[in-house]
Every structure is written in C-alpha cells, then in structure tokens.
Coordinates of C-alpha atoms in Angstrom, one line a residue:
X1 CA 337.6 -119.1 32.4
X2 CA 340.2 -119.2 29.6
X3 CA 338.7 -116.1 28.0
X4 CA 338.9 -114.3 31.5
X5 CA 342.6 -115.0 32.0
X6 CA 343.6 -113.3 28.5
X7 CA 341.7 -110.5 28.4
X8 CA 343.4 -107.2 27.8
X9 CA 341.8 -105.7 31.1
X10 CA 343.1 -108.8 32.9
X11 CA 346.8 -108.5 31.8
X12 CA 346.8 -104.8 32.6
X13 CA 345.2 -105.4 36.2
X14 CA 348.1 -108.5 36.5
X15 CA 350.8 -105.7 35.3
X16 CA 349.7 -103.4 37.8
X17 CA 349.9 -105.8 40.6
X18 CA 353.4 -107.0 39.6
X19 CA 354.7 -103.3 39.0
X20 CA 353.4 -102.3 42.5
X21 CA 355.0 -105.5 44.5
X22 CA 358.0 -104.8 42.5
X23 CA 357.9 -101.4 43.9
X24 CA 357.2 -102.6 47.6
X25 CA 360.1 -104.9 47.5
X26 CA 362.5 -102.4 46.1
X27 CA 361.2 -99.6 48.1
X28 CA 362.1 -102.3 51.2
X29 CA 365.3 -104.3 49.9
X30 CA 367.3 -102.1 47.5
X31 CA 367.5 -98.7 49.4
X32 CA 368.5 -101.0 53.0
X33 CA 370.9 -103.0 51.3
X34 CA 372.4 -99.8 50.3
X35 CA 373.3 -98.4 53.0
X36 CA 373.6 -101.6 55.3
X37 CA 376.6 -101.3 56.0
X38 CA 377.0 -97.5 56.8
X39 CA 373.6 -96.9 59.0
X40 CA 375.6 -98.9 62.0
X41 CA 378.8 -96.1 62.1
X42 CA 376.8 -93.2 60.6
X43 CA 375.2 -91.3 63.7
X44 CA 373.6 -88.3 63.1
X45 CA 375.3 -85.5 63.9
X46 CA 375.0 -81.4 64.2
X47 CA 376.9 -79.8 61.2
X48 CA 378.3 -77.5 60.8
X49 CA 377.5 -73.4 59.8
X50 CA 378.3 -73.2 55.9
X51 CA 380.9 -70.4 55.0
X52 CA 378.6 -68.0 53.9
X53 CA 377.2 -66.2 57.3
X54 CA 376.3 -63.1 57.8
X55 CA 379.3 -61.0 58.9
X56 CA 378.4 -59.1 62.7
X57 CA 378.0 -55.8 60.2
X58 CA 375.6 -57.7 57.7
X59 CA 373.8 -59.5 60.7
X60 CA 369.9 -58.8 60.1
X61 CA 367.6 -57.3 62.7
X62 CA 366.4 -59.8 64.8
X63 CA 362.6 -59.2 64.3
X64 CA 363.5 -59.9 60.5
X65 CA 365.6 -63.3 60.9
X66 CA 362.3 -63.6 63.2
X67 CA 359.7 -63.0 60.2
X68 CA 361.6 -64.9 58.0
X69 CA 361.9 -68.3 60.5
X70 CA 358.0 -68.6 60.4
X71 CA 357.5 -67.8 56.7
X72 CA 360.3 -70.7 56.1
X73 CA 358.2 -73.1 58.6
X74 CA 355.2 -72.3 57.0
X75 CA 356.1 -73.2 53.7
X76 CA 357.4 -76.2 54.6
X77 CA 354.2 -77.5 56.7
X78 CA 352.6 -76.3 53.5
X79 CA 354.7 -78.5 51.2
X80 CA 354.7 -81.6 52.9
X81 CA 351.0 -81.0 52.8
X82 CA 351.3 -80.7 49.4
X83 CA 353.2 -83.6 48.7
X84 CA 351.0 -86.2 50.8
X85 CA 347.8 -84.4 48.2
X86 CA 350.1 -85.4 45.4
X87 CA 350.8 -88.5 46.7
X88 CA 347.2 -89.4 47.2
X89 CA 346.5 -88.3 44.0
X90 CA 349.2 -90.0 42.3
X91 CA 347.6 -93.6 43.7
X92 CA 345.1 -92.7 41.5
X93 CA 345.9 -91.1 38.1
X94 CA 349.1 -93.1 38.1
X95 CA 347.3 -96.3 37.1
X96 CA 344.9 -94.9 34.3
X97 CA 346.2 -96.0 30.7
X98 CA 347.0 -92.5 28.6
X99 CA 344.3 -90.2 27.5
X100 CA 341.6 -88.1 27.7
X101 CA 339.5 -87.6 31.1
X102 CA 337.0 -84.7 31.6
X103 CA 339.3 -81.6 30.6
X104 CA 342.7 -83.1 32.1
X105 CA 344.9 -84.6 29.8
X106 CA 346.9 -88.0 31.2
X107 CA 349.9 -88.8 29.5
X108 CA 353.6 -89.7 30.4
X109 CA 357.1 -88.7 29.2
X110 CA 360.3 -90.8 29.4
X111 CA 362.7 -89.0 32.6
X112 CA 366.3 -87.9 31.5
X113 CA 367.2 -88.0 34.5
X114 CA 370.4 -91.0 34.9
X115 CA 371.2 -92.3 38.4
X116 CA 374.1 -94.3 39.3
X117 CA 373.8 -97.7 39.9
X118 CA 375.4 -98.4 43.3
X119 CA 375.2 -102.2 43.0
X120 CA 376.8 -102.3 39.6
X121 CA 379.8 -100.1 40.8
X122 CA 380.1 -102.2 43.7
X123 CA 380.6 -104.8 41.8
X124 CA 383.0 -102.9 39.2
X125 CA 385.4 -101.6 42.9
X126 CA 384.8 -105.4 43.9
X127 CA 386.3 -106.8 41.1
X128 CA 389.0 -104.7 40.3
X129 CA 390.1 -104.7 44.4
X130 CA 389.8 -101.0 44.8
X131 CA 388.0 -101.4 48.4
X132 CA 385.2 -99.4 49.5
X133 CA 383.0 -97.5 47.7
X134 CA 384.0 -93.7 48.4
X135 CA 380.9 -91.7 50.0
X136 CA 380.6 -88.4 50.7
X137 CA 377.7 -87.0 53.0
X138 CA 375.1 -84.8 51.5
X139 CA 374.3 -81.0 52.2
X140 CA 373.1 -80.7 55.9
X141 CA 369.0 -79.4 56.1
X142 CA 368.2 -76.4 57.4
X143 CA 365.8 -76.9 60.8
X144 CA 363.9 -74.4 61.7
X145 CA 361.8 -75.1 65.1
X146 CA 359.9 -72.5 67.4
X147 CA 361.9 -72.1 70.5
X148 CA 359.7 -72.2 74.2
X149 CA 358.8 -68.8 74.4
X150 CA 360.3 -67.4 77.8
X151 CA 363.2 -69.9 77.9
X152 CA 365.2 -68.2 74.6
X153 CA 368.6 -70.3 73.5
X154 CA 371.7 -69.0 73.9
X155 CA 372.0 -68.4 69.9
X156 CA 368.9 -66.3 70.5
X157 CA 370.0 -64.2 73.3
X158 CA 373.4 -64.2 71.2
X159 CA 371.4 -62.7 68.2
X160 CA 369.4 -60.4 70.8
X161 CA 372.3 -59.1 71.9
X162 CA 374.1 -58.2 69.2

C-alpha cells in the first residue's frame, strides 16, 4: 500500500486532481468576488456607435453591409465551434507529461503575458485610504443577429432608404 501511495504515477495523478479543483474553485470564487460588488449596479446597457461611422457619402450599398453581416455571423458560429473542439481537446493533451506522441510534439512554454492582480491592489487602495478601485468598462461587442424577414427595423429601412 505504501509503495502505491509514492509512486511517481500516483503523485502526478494526485497533482492533477489538486490543480483541477484549484481551478474549479477559482474559476467559481475569484472571478465572483471580483466583481461582487459591481454586478448589482452594472445593468447591461446598449452603447453607443463608436466615432468612426460611415459618413451618408461613404455609406456602403446595402446589399454589401448585407453580404458582409452573414460572413461576420458565420465566422463567429464557426469560431465558437472552434473553440468548444479546442476545449475538448485541451481536456485531453493538457494532462499528458511533455513529449513525443505519434508525429505531434507536446510541450509547454512559460506565458509573458502579466495581469494585474485586482486583490492585491485592493488591498494597496485599502490601505492607503484612496477609496474604490477606479474601473473603466470595456469596448462594447459588435451583435450581429438576422432580423425577421418581412418585419425590417427601422435602422434597416433607415439604411434602405438612404
């Protein structure tokens, strides 16, 4: 029973486990305890058009706004596709040690990427009385959605018209 308990294979399996509820909890705890406070005054909200429109001179045909609104959907039903196959995948290949399998080659690399910590500077504003933590909201998404057919918007008979 000892020997089972300290094998290599054993300590790698416990690892695992411990890495992937460490995971869950953060994935559950952290990212809430975040944004506690904010998600009961933030209601979501229509923003605004971004500076950059077409002029009424530079407005496209319609057929081509048209054309491009379905290639746009399109490639976004094809990459959420894309990332539930990664994802999938991931469950996998992301537990194998390093190495060698078949003719793919499984390795990892260290991210330079450097987030903030939000709990540490919330501490730092805390401590120094400097109040809440200043927040800006993030870029608004771009919807695109098929419209009825028959029952246009009035942006699209806007656009039509023009």
């Amino acid at each position: 029973m000892l020997q089972l308990l300290t094998s290599p294979r054993t300590a790698r399996t416990l690892r695992g486990l411990a890495g992937t509820l460490a995971d869950a909890v953060r994935s559950v705890i952290a990212p809430a305890a975040l944004v506690a406070d904010q998600a009961a005054t933030v209601e979501p909200v229509e923003a605004p058009d971004p500076a950059d429109l077409y002029t009424e001179a530079d407005m496209p045909p319609v057929a081509d706004i048209e054309a491009a609104a379905a290639k746009y959907a399109a490639a976004a039903d094809q990459a959420r596709a894309a990332d539930r196959v990664k994802r999938a995948a991931k469950k996998t290949i992301g537990r194998v040690p390093a190495g060698l399998y078949g003719g793919w080659l499984i390795s990892r690399k260290a991210s330079s990427r450097m987030t903030v910590d939000l709990e540490a500077v919330r501490a730092t504003y805390a401590r120094l009385g400097l109040g809440e933590l200043p927040m800006k909201s993030s870029a608004p998404s771009l919807v695109v959605t098929r419209a009825e057919l028959g029952a246009p918007a009035d942006d699209t008979a806007v656009l039509a018209a023009a």
